[in-house]
Coordinates of C-alpha atoms in Angstrom, one line a residue:
M1 CA -34.4 7.3 32.1
T2 CA -32.3 4.2 32.4
L3 CA -28.5 4.2 31.7
Y4 CA -29.1 1.9 28.8
N5 CA -31.5 4.4 27.2
L6 CA -29.2 7.3 28.0
A7 CA -26.3 5.4 26.2
K8 CA -28.6 4.9 23.1
R9 CA -29.5 8.6 23.2
N10 CA -25.9 9.7 23.4
I11 CA -25.1 7.6 20.3
L12 CA -28.0 8.9 18.3
R13 CA -27.4 12.6 19.2
N14 CA -23.6 12.4 18.6
T15 CA -23.6 10.2 15.6
K16 CA -20.7 12.0 13.9
M17 CA -18.4 11.5 16.9
Y18 CA -19.3 7.9 17.5
L19 CA -18.9 7.0 13.8
L20 CA -15.2 7.8 14.3
Y21 CA -15.1 4.7 16.5
L22 CA -17.6 2.7 14.6
Y23 CA -15.8 2.8 11.3
P24 CA -12.6 0.9 12.4
M25 CA -14.7 -1.7 14.2
V26 CA -16.9 -2.4 11.2
F27 CA -13.8 -2.5 8.9
S28 CA -12.0 -5.0 11.3
V29 CA -15.0 -7.3 11.3
I30 CA -15.3 -7.2 7.5
I31 CA -11.6 -8.1 7.1
Y32 CA -11.6 -10.8 9.7
F33 CA -14.9 -12.5 8.6
T34 CA -13.9 -12.3 4.9
F35 CA -10.7 -14.2 5.6
A36 CA -12.5 -16.7 7.9
S37 CA -15.1 -17.4 5.2
L38 CA -12.4 -18.1 2.7
Q39 CA -10.7 -20.4 5.1
Y40 CA -13.9 -22.5 5.4
N41 CA -15.0 -22.0 1.7
K42 CA -15.9 -25.5 0.4
Q43 CA -15.3 -24.6 -3.2
I44 CA -11.8 -23.4 -2.5
I45 CA -11.0 -26.4 -0.3
D46 CA -12.3 -28.9 -2.8
S47 CA -10.5 -27.2 -5.7
L48 CA -7.1 -27.2 -4.0
T49 CA -4.8 -30.1 -4.4
I50 CA -2.4 -28.7 -1.8
Y51 CA -4.9 -27.5 0.9
D52 CA -3.5 -29.8 3.6
K53 CA -0.1 -28.2 3.1
V54 CA -1.2 -24.6 3.3
E55 CA -3.9 -25.0 6.0
P56 CA -1.4 -24.2 8.8
A57 CA -0.7 -20.9 6.9
F58 CA -4.4 -20.1 6.9
Q59 CA -4.6 -20.9 10.7
A60 CA -1.6 -18.8 11.5
A61 CA -2.9 -15.9 9.5
S62 CA -6.2 -16.1 11.3
I63 CA -4.5 -15.7 14.6
L64 CA -2.4 -12.8 13.4
L65 CA -5.5 -11.1 12.0
F66 CA -7.3 -11.5 15.3
F67 CA -4.5 -9.8 17.2
F68 CA -4.0 -7.0 14.8
A69 CA -7.8 -6.4 14.6
A70 CA -7.8 -6.3 18.4
A71 CA -4.9 -3.8 18.4
F72 CA -6.6 -1.6 15.8
I73 CA -9.9 -1.5 17.9
W74 CA -7.9 -1.0 21.1
F75 CA -6.2 2.1 19.7
S76 CA -9.4 3.4 18.2
N77 CA -11.2 2.9 21.5
G78 CA -8.3 4.7 23.4
F79 CA -8.5 7.7 21.2
F80 CA -12.3 7.8 21.5
T81 CA -12.3 7.6 25.3
R82 CA -9.5 10.1 25.7
S83 CA -11.4 12.7 23.6
R84 CA -14.4 12.2 26.0
K85 CA -12.6 12.7 29.3
K86 CA -14.0 16.2 29.8
E87 CA -17.6 14.9 29.1
I88 CA -17.1 12.1 31.7
A89 CA -15.8 14.7 34.2
L90 CA -19.0 16.8 33.7
Y91 CA -21.2 13.7 34.5
S92 CA -19.3 13.4 37.8
L93 CA -19.7 17.1 38.5
F94 CA -23.5 16.7 38.0
G95 CA -23.5 14.2 40.8
I96 CA -23.7 10.9 38.9
E97 CA -22.0 8.1 40.8
K98 CA -18.8 6.6 39.4
K99 CA -20.4 3.2 39.1
K100 CA -23.2 4.6 37.0
I101 CA -20.8 6.5 34.7
G102 CA -18.8 3.3 34.3
K103 CA -21.9 1.4 33.4
L104 CA -22.9 4.1 30.9
L105 CA -19.6 3.8 29.1
F106 CA -19.9 0.0 29.3
Y107 CA -23.4 0.0 27.7
E108 CA -22.3 2.5 25.0
N109 CA -19.4 0.3 24.0
I110 CA -21.5 -2.9 24.0
I111 CA -24.1 -1.2 21.7
L112 CA -21.4 0.1 19.4
G113 CA -19.6 -3.3 19.3
L114 CA -22.7 -5.3 18.6
G115 CA -23.8 -2.9 16.0
S116 CA -20.5 -2.9 14.2
L117 CA -20.4 -6.7 14.5
F118 CA -23.8 -7.0 12.8
I119 CA -23.0 -4.5 10.1
G120 CA -19.5 -6.0 9.5
L121 CA -20.9 -9.5 9.1
F122 CA -23.6 -8.3 6.7
L123 CA -21.0 -6.5 4.5
G124 CA -18.5 -9.3 4.9
I125 CA -21.0 -11.9 3.6
L126 CA -21.7 -9.7 0.5
L127 CA -17.9 -9.2 -0.1
S128 CA -16.9 -12.8 0.5
K129 CA -17.8 -13.8 -3.0
L130 CA -15.7 -11.0 -4.5
F131 CA -12.7 -12.2 -2.5
A132 CA -13.4 -15.8 -3.3
M133 CA -13.3 -14.8 -7.0
L134 CA -10.0 -13.0 -6.5
I135 CA -8.3 -15.9 -4.7
M136 CA -9.5 -18.4 -7.3
K137 CA -8.2 -16.2 -10.0
L138 CA -4.8 -16.0 -8.3
M139 CA -4.7 -19.8 -7.9
G140 CA -5.7 -20.4 -11.4
I141 CA -9.0 -22.3 -10.5
A142 CA -11.3 -22.1 -13.4
I143 CA -14.7 -22.3 -11.6
I144 CA -17.4 -19.8 -10.9
A145 CA -17.3 -18.6 -7.3
K146 CA -20.6 -18.9 -5.4
L147 CA -21.9 -16.9 -2.5
S148 CA -21.0 -19.1 0.4
L149 CA -22.4 -18.6 3.9
S150 CA -20.1 -20.4 6.4
I151 CA -21.6 -21.0 9.8
Q152 CA -18.1 -21.7 11.2
A153 CA -16.8 -18.4 9.9
I154 CA -19.7 -16.5 11.4
L155 CA -19.3 -18.3 14.8
Q156 CA -15.5 -17.7 14.8
T157 CA -16.0 -14.0 14.0
V158 CA -18.8 -13.6 16.6
V159 CA -16.7 -15.3 19.4
S160 CA -13.5 -13.4 18.5
F161 CA -15.1 -10.0 18.3
S162 CA -17.3 -10.6 21.3
L163 CA -14.2 -11.1 23.3
I164 CA -12.7 -7.9 22.0
I165 CA -15.9 -5.9 22.7
V166 CA -16.1 -7.2 26.3
I167 CA -12.5 -6.4 27.0
T168 CA -12.7 -2.9 25.6
S169 CA -16.1 -2.3 27.4
L170 CA -14.5 -3.4 30.8
H171 CA -11.6 -1.1 30.0
N172 CA -14.1 1.8 29.5
F173 CA -15.9 0.9 32.7
R174 CA -12.8 1.2 34.7
L175 CA -11.9 4.6 33.2
I176 CA -13.8 6.7 35.8
Y177 CA -11.9 4.8 38.5
R178 CA -8.4 5.2 37.1
H179 CA -8.5 9.0 37.0
S180 CA -9.5 11.7 39.5
L181 CA -12.0 14.4 38.6
L182 CA -9.2 17.0 38.2
Q183 CA -7.2 14.7 35.9
L184 CA -10.3 14.2 33.7
I185 CA -10.9 18.0 33.5
K186 CA -7.3 18.8 32.6
A187 CA -6.8 15.8 30.4
E188 CA -6.4 18.0 27.3
K189 CA -4.1 20.4 29.1
K190 CA -1.4 17.9 29.9
G191 CA 2.0 19.4 29.2
E192 CA 4.9 17.7 27.4
K193 CA 8.3 17.0 28.9
K194 CA 11.2 18.7 27.4
P195 CA 13.4 16.3 25.4
K196 CA 16.6 15.2 27.2
K197 CA 20.0 16.0 25.8
I198 CA 20.6 14.0 22.6
S199 CA 23.5 11.6 22.7
W200 CA 25.7 11.7 19.6
L201 CA 27.1 8.4 20.6
A202 CA 23.6 6.7 20.5
A203 CA 23.0 8.4 17.1
L204 CA 26.3 6.8 15.9
L205 CA 25.4 3.4 17.4
S206 CA 22.1 3.4 15.5
I207 CA 23.9 3.6 12.2
L208 CA 26.5 1.0 13.3
F209 CA 23.9 -1.5 14.5
I210 CA 21.8 -1.2 11.3
G211 CA 25.0 -1.3 9.1
M212 CA 26.2 -4.5 10.9
G213 CA 22.8 -6.1 10.5
Y214 CA 22.9 -5.3 6.7
T215 CA 26.5 -6.6 6.4
I216 CA 25.5 -9.9 7.9
I217 CA 22.4 -10.5 5.8
L218 CA 24.3 -9.5 2.6
Q219 CA 27.0 -12.1 3.1
P220 CA 27.2 -14.5 0.0
S221 CA 25.2 -17.7 0.5
D222 CA 28.3 -19.8 -0.3
A223 CA 30.4 -18.0 2.4
L224 CA 31.8 -20.2 5.1
F225 CA 30.3 -17.8 7.6
W226 CA 26.8 -19.3 7.0
D227 CA 28.1 -22.9 7.6
N228 CA 29.5 -21.9 10.9
Y229 CA 26.7 -19.6 12.3
G230 CA 23.7 -19.9 9.9
F231 CA 20.5 -19.4 11.9
Q232 CA 22.2 -17.5 14.8
A233 CA 23.6 -15.0 12.3
I234 CA 20.1 -14.4 10.8
I235 CA 18.7 -13.8 14.3
G236 CA 21.6 -11.7 15.2
S237 CA 21.2 -9.5 12.1
F238 CA 17.5 -9.0 12.7
L239 CA 18.2 -8.1 16.4
M240 CA 20.8 -5.6 15.3
M241 CA 18.3 -4.0 12.9
I242 CA 15.6 -3.8 15.6
I243 CA 18.0 -2.2 18.1
G244 CA 19.3 0.1 15.4
T245 CA 15.8 1.1 14.4
N246 CA 14.9 2.1 17.9
L247 CA 18.2 4.1 18.4
F248 CA 17.7 5.7 14.9
V249 CA 14.3 7.1 16.0
R250 CA 15.3 7.8 19.6
A251 CA 18.7 9.4 18.9
F252 CA 19.7 9.8 15.2
V253 CA 16.6 11.7 14.0
M254 CA 16.6 13.8 17.2
Y255 CA 20.3 14.6 16.7
I256 CA 19.7 15.8 13.2
L257 CA 16.8 18.0 14.4
E258 CA 19.0 19.4 17.2
K259 CA 21.7 20.2 14.6
M260 CA 19.2 22.0 12.4
K261 CA 18.3 24.3 15.4
Q262 CA 22.0 25.4 15.3
I263 CA 21.8 26.4 11.6
T264 CA 20.2 29.8 12.0
A265 CA 19.6 30.2 8.3
V266 CA 17.3 27.2 8.4
Y267 CA 15.9 27.4 12.0
Y268 CA 14.7 31.0 11.7
K269 CA 13.3 30.7 8.2
G270 CA 9.5 30.9 8.0
V271 CA 7.8 28.7 10.6
N272 CA 10.8 26.3 10.9
L273 CA 11.4 27.4 14.5
I274 CA 7.9 26.2 15.5
S275 CA 8.1 23.1 13.3
I276 CA 11.4 21.9 14.5
T277 CA 10.7 22.5 18.2
H278 CA 7.4 20.9 17.9
L279 CA 8.9 17.8 16.0
L280 CA 11.5 17.3 18.8
H281 CA 8.7 17.0 21.4
R282 CA 6.5 14.9 19.0
I283 CA 9.1 12.4 18.1
K284 CA 10.5 12.0 21.6
G285 CA 6.9 11.1 22.7
N286 CA 6.4 8.6 19.9
V287 CA 9.7 6.6 19.8
L288 CA 8.1 3.3 20.6
I289 CA 5.2 3.7 18.2
L290 CA 7.4 4.9 15.3
S291 CA 9.8 1.9 15.9
V292 CA 6.9 -0.6 15.9
I293 CA 5.4 0.9 12.8
S294 CA 8.8 0.8 11.1
L295 CA 9.2 -2.9 11.9
L296 CA 5.6 -3.7 10.9
S297 CA 6.0 -2.0 7.6
T298 CA 9.2 -3.8 7.0
F299 CA 7.5 -7.1 7.6
T300 CA 4.7 -6.2 5.3
L301 CA 7.0 -5.1 2.5
I302 CA 9.1 -8.3 2.8
S303 CA 6.2 -10.8 3.0
F304 CA 4.2 -9.3 0.2
G305 CA 7.3 -8.5 -1.9
T306 CA 8.6 -12.0 -1.6
T307 CA 5.4 -13.8 -2.4
F308 CA 4.6 -11.4 -5.3
S309 CA 8.1 -12.1 -6.7
L310 CA 7.6 -15.8 -6.5
Y311 CA 4.2 -15.5 -8.1
S312 CA 5.6 -13.3 -10.8
N313 CA 8.4 -15.8 -11.5
I314 CA 6.3 -19.0 -11.5
Q315 CA 7.1 -19.8 -15.1
E316 CA 10.8 -19.4 -14.6
I317 CA 10.7 -21.4 -11.3
S318 CA 8.6 -24.1 -12.8
K319 CA 10.9 -24.5 -15.8
K320 CA 14.0 -24.6 -13.6
N321 CA 12.6 -27.3 -11.5
F322 CA 10.7 -29.3 -14.2
P323 CA 12.5 -28.9 -17.5
Y324 CA 10.4 -31.5 -19.3
S325 CA 6.7 -31.5 -20.0
I326 CA 6.3 -35.2 -19.4
M327 CA 8.8 -37.7 -17.9
Y328 CA 8.2 -41.3 -17.1
T329 CA 9.8 -44.7 -16.6
V330 CA 8.9 -46.7 -19.7
P331 CA 6.4 -49.3 -18.5
D332 CA 5.3 -52.6 -20.2
E333 CA 4.8 -52.3 -24.0
E334 CA 1.0 -52.2 -23.8
K335 CA 0.9 -49.3 -21.4
N336 CA 3.7 -47.5 -23.3
T337 CA 1.6 -47.7 -26.5
A338 CA -1.4 -46.3 -24.6
V339 CA 0.8 -43.4 -23.3
E340 CA 2.2 -42.7 -26.8
K341 CA -1.4 -42.7 -28.3
L342 CA -2.5 -40.1 -25.6
I343 CA 0.4 -37.9 -26.4
M344 CA -0.2 -38.0 -30.1
E345 CA -3.9 -37.2 -29.5
N346 CA -2.6 -34.0 -27.9
G347 CA -1.1 -33.1 -31.3
Q348 CA 2.0 -34.2 -33.2
R349 CA 2.9 -30.5 -33.8
Q350 CA 3.0 -29.8 -30.0
I351 CA 6.0 -32.0 -29.6
E352 CA 9.2 -30.0 -29.5
F353 CA 11.3 -33.1 -28.9
S354 CA 11.2 -36.5 -27.3
K355 CA 14.0 -38.7 -26.0
R356 CA 14.3 -42.2 -24.5
I357 CA 17.3 -42.6 -22.3
E358 CA 18.7 -45.6 -20.5
Y359 CA 19.5 -45.4 -16.8
L360 CA 20.7 -47.6 -14.0
Q361 CA 19.0 -47.6 -10.5
M362 CA 21.3 -48.6 -7.6
D363 CA 21.1 -48.5 -3.8
G364 CA 24.2 -46.4 -3.2
D365 CA 25.4 -45.1 0.1
L366 CA 24.4 -41.4 0.3
S367 CA 25.5 -40.9 3.9
E368 CA 28.2 -38.4 3.0
I369 CA 25.5 -36.2 1.3
S370 CA 23.5 -34.8 4.1
R371 CA 21.0 -33.0 1.8
V372 CA 19.8 -36.2 0.2
P373 CA 18.0 -38.9 2.2
N374 CA 20.1 -42.1 2.3
E375 CA 17.0 -44.1 1.3
F376 CA 16.9 -42.4 -2.2
P377 CA 17.9 -44.7 -5.0
V378 CA 20.9 -43.4 -7.1
V379 CA 20.0 -43.0 -10.7
L380 CA 23.1 -43.2 -13.1
I381 CA 22.8 -41.5 -16.4
P382 CA 25.3 -42.1 -19.2
E383 CA 27.4 -39.3 -20.5
T384 CA 25.9 -39.4 -24.1
A385 CA 22.4 -38.9 -22.8
Y386 CA 23.7 -36.0 -20.6
H387 CA 25.2 -34.4 -23.8
F388 CA 21.9 -34.6 -25.6
L389 CA 19.9 -33.2 -22.6
A390 CA 22.4 -30.4 -21.9
E391 CA 22.2 -29.3 -25.6
K392 CA 18.4 -29.2 -25.4
L393 CA 18.5 -27.3 -22.1
E394 CA 21.2 -24.9 -23.7
K395 CA 23.8 -25.7 -21.0
K396 CA 27.5 -26.3 -21.3
V397 CA 28.9 -29.8 -21.1
I398 CA 31.4 -30.7 -18.4
P399 CA 33.9 -33.5 -19.2
I400 CA 34.5 -36.3 -16.6
N401 CA 36.6 -39.4 -16.2
D402 CA 35.7 -42.9 -15.1
G403 CA 34.9 -43.1 -11.5
E404 CA 33.7 -39.4 -11.5
A405 CA 30.2 -38.0 -11.6
I406 CA 28.3 -34.8 -12.1
A407 CA 25.6 -33.8 -9.7
F408 CA 22.8 -31.3 -10.4
Y409 CA 20.6 -28.8 -8.6
D410 CA 18.3 -30.7 -6.2
G411 CA 15.5 -28.2 -5.6
N412 CA 17.0 -26.7 -2.4
L413 CA 16.2 -23.0 -1.9
D414 CA 19.9 -22.3 -1.8
Q415 CA 20.7 -22.7 -5.5
R416 CA 24.3 -21.4 -5.6
T417 CA 25.9 -23.4 -2.9
D418 CA 27.7 -26.6 -4.1
P419 CA 26.9 -29.3 -1.5
F420 CA 28.0 -32.3 -3.6
T421 CA 31.5 -31.8 -5.2
G422 CA 34.1 -34.0 -3.5
K423 CA 31.6 -36.3 -1.9
S424 CA 31.9 -40.1 -2.6
I425 CA 29.1 -42.5 -3.1
P426 CA 29.9 -46.3 -2.7
L427 CA 27.7 -48.1 -5.3
T428 CA 28.9 -51.6 -4.7
D429 CA 31.5 -53.3 -2.5
S430 CA 34.2 -52.5 -5.1
Q431 CA 32.9 -49.5 -7.0
T432 CA 32.7 -46.0 -5.7
V433 CA 32.0 -42.8 -7.6
T434 CA 33.2 -39.4 -6.6
I435 CA 31.3 -36.2 -7.5
A436 CA 33.7 -34.1 -9.5
A437 CA 31.4 -31.3 -10.6
Y438 CA 28.1 -29.6 -9.7
E439 CA 25.6 -28.0 -12.1
D440 CA 23.1 -25.4 -10.8
Y441 CA 20.3 -26.6 -13.0
A442 CA 18.0 -29.7 -12.9
L443 CA 18.9 -32.4 -15.4
L444 CA 15.6 -34.2 -14.6
N445 CA 12.3 -33.1 -13.2
L446 CA 12.7 -32.6 -9.4
D447 CA 9.5 -34.3 -8.1
I448 CA 11.0 -37.7 -8.2
Y449 CA 12.4 -39.6 -5.2
V450 CA 15.9 -40.4 -6.7
F451 CA 19.4 -38.9 -6.7
P452 CA 20.4 -38.5 -10.4
I453 CA 24.1 -38.3 -11.4
V454 CA 26.0 -38.5 -14.7
I455 CA 28.8 -41.0 -15.2
T456 CA 31.0 -41.9 -18.3
D457 CA 29.5 -44.4 -20.8
S458 CA 32.3 -46.9 -20.1
F459 CA 31.8 -46.7 -16.3
F460 CA 28.0 -47.1 -17.0
Q461 CA 28.7 -50.3 -18.9
Q462 CA 30.8 -51.7 -16.1
L463 CA 28.0 -51.2 -13.5
K464 CA 25.2 -52.6 -15.7
N465 CA 25.3 -56.0 -14.1
D466 CA 25.1 -54.5 -10.6
G467 CA 22.1 -52.1 -11.1
L468 CA 18.5 -52.2 -12.4
S469 CA 18.6 -51.1 -16.0
M470 CA 15.5 -49.1 -17.0
E471 CA 14.5 -46.5 -19.6
L472 CA 13.2 -43.0 -19.1
Q473 CA 11.0 -41.3 -21.7
L474 CA 11.1 -37.5 -21.9
Y475 CA 8.8 -35.1 -23.8
S476 CA 8.9 -31.4 -24.3
L477 CA 5.6 -30.0 -25.5
K478 CA 4.7 -26.5 -26.7
N479 CA 1.4 -26.4 -24.9
E480 CA 2.7 -27.9 -21.6
K481 CA 0.7 -25.3 -19.4
S482 CA -2.6 -26.3 -20.9
I483 CA -2.6 -30.2 -21.1
K484 CA -5.1 -30.6 -18.3
E485 CA -7.0 -33.6 -19.9
L486 CA -3.8 -35.3 -20.9
D487 CA -2.2 -34.9 -17.5
Q488 CA -5.2 -36.3 -15.8
K489 CA -5.2 -39.4 -18.0
L490 CA -1.5 -39.9 -17.5
M491 CA -1.8 -39.5 -13.7
K492 CA -4.2 -42.4 -13.7
L493 CA -2.0 -44.6 -15.7
F494 CA 1.1 -43.9 -13.6
Y495 CA -0.5 -43.8 -10.2
V496 CA 1.9 -44.7 -7.4
D497 CA 0.9 -45.2 -3.8
P498 CA 2.2 -42.1 -1.9
Y499 CA 3.1 -44.4 0.9
A500 CA 5.3 -46.7 -1.2
D501 CA 9.0 -47.1 -0.4
F502 CA 11.6 -45.0 -2.3
A503 CA 12.8 -48.0 -4.4
T504 CA 9.3 -48.5 -5.7
K505 CA 8.9 -44.8 -6.5
G506 CA 12.2 -44.8 -8.3
E507 CA 11.2 -47.7 -10.5
K508 CA 7.9 -45.9 -11.4
I509 CA 9.0 -42.4 -12.2
F510 CA 6.3 -40.1 -13.5
S511 CA 6.5 -36.3 -13.6
S512 CA 4.4 -33.7 -15.3
F513 CA 5.2 -30.0 -15.8
Y514 CA 1.5 -29.1 -16.0
H515 CA 0.8 -30.7 -12.6
N516 CA 3.6 -29.0 -10.8
Y517 CA 3.1 -25.7 -12.6
H518 CA -0.5 -25.5 -11.4
K519 CA 0.5 -26.6 -8.0
F520 CA 2.9 -23.7 -7.8
I521 CA 0.2 -21.4 -9.0
Q522 CA -2.1 -22.6 -6.2
V523 CA 0.6 -22.4 -3.5
Y524 CA 2.0 -19.0 -4.5
G525 CA -1.5 -17.6 -5.4
L526 CA -2.8 -18.5 -1.9
L527 CA 0.4 -17.2 -0.3
I528 CA 0.2 -13.8 -2.1
F529 CA -3.4 -13.5 -1.1
I530 CA -2.7 -14.2 2.6
S531 CA 0.4 -11.9 2.6
A532 CA -1.6 -9.2 0.9
F533 CA -4.4 -9.6 3.4
L534 CA -2.0 -9.6 6.4
G535 CA -0.1 -6.7 4.9
F536 CA -3.3 -4.6 4.6
V537 CA -4.1 -5.4 8.2
F538 CA -0.6 -4.6 9.4
L539 CA -0.8 -1.3 7.5
L540 CA -4.2 -0.7 9.0
A541 CA -3.0 -1.4 12.5
A542 CA 0.3 0.6 12.1
G543 CA -1.5 3.5 10.4
S544 CA -4.2 3.6 13.0
M545 CA -1.7 3.6 15.9
L546 CA 0.0 6.7 14.4
H547 CA -3.2 8.3 13.2
Y548 CA -5.0 8.2 16.5
K549 CA -1.9 9.1 18.6
L550 CA -1.4 12.2 16.4
L551 CA -5.1 13.2 16.6
T552 CA -4.9 12.8 20.4
E553 CA -1.9 15.1 20.4
A554 CA -3.8 17.6 18.1
T555 CA -6.6 17.8 20.7
T556 CA -4.0 18.4 23.5
D557 CA -2.3 21.2 21.4
Q558 CA -5.4 23.1 20.5
P559 CA -4.6 26.0 23.0
R560 CA -1.1 26.4 21.3
Y561 CA -2.6 26.6 17.9
K562 CA -5.2 29.1 19.2
I563 CA -2.3 31.4 20.3
L564 CA -0.6 31.1 16.9
K565 CA -3.9 32.2 15.2
K566 CA -4.2 35.1 17.6
I567 CA -0.7 36.4 16.7
G568 CA -1.6 36.4 13.1
M569 CA -1.0 33.0 11.6
S570 CA -3.5 32.3 8.7
K571 CA -5.3 29.0 8.1
S572 CA -3.1 28.2 5.1
Q573 CA 0.1 28.9 7.1
L574 CA -1.3 26.7 9.9
R575 CA -2.0 23.9 7.4
R576 CA 1.5 24.2 6.0
L577 CA 3.0 24.1 9.5
I578 CA 1.0 20.9 10.4
A579 CA 1.8 19.3 7.0
K580 CA 5.6 19.8 7.5
Q581 CA 5.4 18.2 10.9
L582 CA 3.3 15.2 9.9
I583 CA 5.2 14.5 6.7
V584 CA 8.4 14.1 8.8
I585 CA 6.7 11.8 11.3
Y586 CA 5.1 9.7 8.6
L587 CA 8.4 9.5 6.6
I588 CA 10.5 8.2 9.4
P589 CA 9.0 4.7 9.6
L590 CA 8.5 4.6 5.8
V591 CA 12.1 5.3 5.0
I592 CA 13.3 2.8 7.6
A593 CA 11.0 0.1 6.3
I594 CA 12.0 0.6 2.7
S595 CA 15.7 0.6 3.6
H596 CA 15.4 -2.6 5.8
S597 CA 13.1 -4.5 3.4
S598 CA 15.3 -3.6 0.3
I599 CA 18.4 -5.1 1.9
I600 CA 16.5 -8.3 2.9
I601 CA 14.9 -8.6 -0.5
L602 CA 18.3 -8.1 -2.2
A603 CA 19.7 -10.9 -0.1
L604 CA 16.7 -13.2 -0.8
S605 CA 16.9 -12.5 -4.5
A606 CA 20.6 -13.6 -4.6
F607 CA 19.8 -16.7 -2.4
L608 CA 16.8 -17.8 -4.4
G609 CA 18.4 -16.9 -7.8
I610 CA 15.4 -15.0 -9.1
S611 CA 14.8 -11.4 -10.0
M612 CA 12.7 -9.6 -7.4
V613 CA 13.3 -6.0 -8.3
T614 CA 10.2 -5.2 -10.4
P615 CA 7.7 -7.0 -8.1
F616 CA 9.3 -5.3 -5.1
L617 CA 9.1 -1.9 -6.6
I618 CA 5.4 -2.5 -7.4
T619 CA 5.0 -3.5 -3.7
I620 CA 6.6 -0.3 -2.4
G621 CA 4.5 1.8 -4.8
S622 CA 1.2 0.1 -3.6
Y623 CA 2.2 0.4 0.0
L624 CA 3.2 4.1 -0.5
L625 CA -0.2 4.8 -2.1
L626 CA -2.1 3.4 0.9
Y627 CA 0.3 5.1 3.3
L628 CA -0.3 8.5 1.6
V629 CA -4.1 8.0 2.1
Y630 CA -3.4 7.7 5.9
Y631 CA -1.1 10.8 5.8
F632 CA -3.7 13.0 4.0
L633 CA -6.5 11.7 6.2
T634 CA -4.5 12.5 9.3
L635 CA -3.6 15.9 7.9
S636 CA -7.2 16.8 7.2
K637 CA -8.5 15.8 10.6
Y638 CA -5.4 17.2 12.5
T639 CA -5.9 20.6 10.7
K640 CA -9.6 20.6 11.5
I641 CA -8.9 19.9 15.2
A642 CA -6.2 22.6 15.4
S643 CA -8.5 25.1 13.6
E644 CA -11.3 24.6 16.1
G645 CA -9.0 25.6 19.0

């Protein structure tokens, strides 16, 4: 019998054991291929008006998916090979050469890898339509998803997973050379080192580092602190949280368990003596893995929580950035008549209000205002028009004097910081305007290449001869989210070359709430899909790391559980003992992740000026549900392994 045939027979005769490794591989292929097929889906690409802007996000997500799929398979393979070390030792005892044993393991992994690749691709092709429907729904694309077979996605998946399969197969081939026969036989009897003395200072430092990281990130966005340090402060706070996380697991948790040992009423109650002692060894041996899972979970909760919050607040964000349904520079009379006719065809009753305002366009010097490109034309709006618009937007009116101006929110992510007050804008050789106040809302729609400010009516009249006088028409419509046909016709009428200079764009202003609202839906819908996909893979990778590590330890601890059963411990007591230990180990990264992500989401919510509480709580609930699945799956398999001892 050839080694290849022996490998096939091993797989067929021990299907149950090999399925433990096959499942994660198949699942990884399905996830990766599904994402790749969406990346190359022609229906999605053709339907997206912003694909060129989000394509880098797709590519970055593909790379991350590959690495996490590789990590998932690597840990699964590691658990699978460790559980077979005694079997491998027996092959050697029977006189089979190391080279042949290595080849046997290599062939087995190749067969399993190719089988999982084929099954995963088949299931991925079937599921790709379902995910395409989901992403189109999230992005508001009203077309029927078709079953799409992308050759590029298949090739990308085959190449990526072939690489992973070859690497893990070579790793398995070298297994017999990395360990002596005695090491393989005693692999499951490897003892644990006693935890070193726990440092109270390290435990205290963990709280201090995490607390300092939180304090920095929660600083108000308008604090001088951010102007002076900014990016360095954010990096510093993240580093403090990372160091604090490691110390928290390494020292603080261990310190609490040591203190519990000193409380006799707790330590000697029931099976706590065994549980606490066992936990001290378990956590000490899993510091790195628990720290990594904590940080991965934090990233997952933040990324999905943020994108879900933005998606949930699309209406509010769109209305803040684009307060008017339609806004355009009044063109020649013939075109203006055509526009008014189109709007009337949409329905007279749909018009909440319309207003035509006069404005001046000037080439002011914006060099003092770093947040606005100096090439942007300055749009001067008279105070009377401002009063009307502020009333319609339900905002308070700020009084100003000649030579003063009011600036408005410009679409920057930081909505609360006032970057304009006190800055001067030279408009002509003899006339300069100083910004006296800042309002944190948009007076005009924000997708226009101009810098709008409000000045007094008298100052406006003085500058009339120095600027280009034009009129701006504003409409607020009741059905602004569903005027697709009207929007398309107006976009054709007001087409401006995207490569035109800023002055030309300023003279031909056109902005539509519908266009920008649906662009936001596409962007945030795609981002929430990518973040959910990545979050799921991160959870998969993190959960599998802990799952397989604990199951490996369960196999090692079988003799100990055998002794406990011999001295009278029942199956139900054994399960409760294991459940207590596992819940603590699973809770450590979860509690850390929820704490870290809650603080960061709180800071982001204040920075972005939107409510993120409800979406974030839903995110935590969803993550907790999936996390519990891993816990109960581990508990079930761990108990089964311990009971077999």
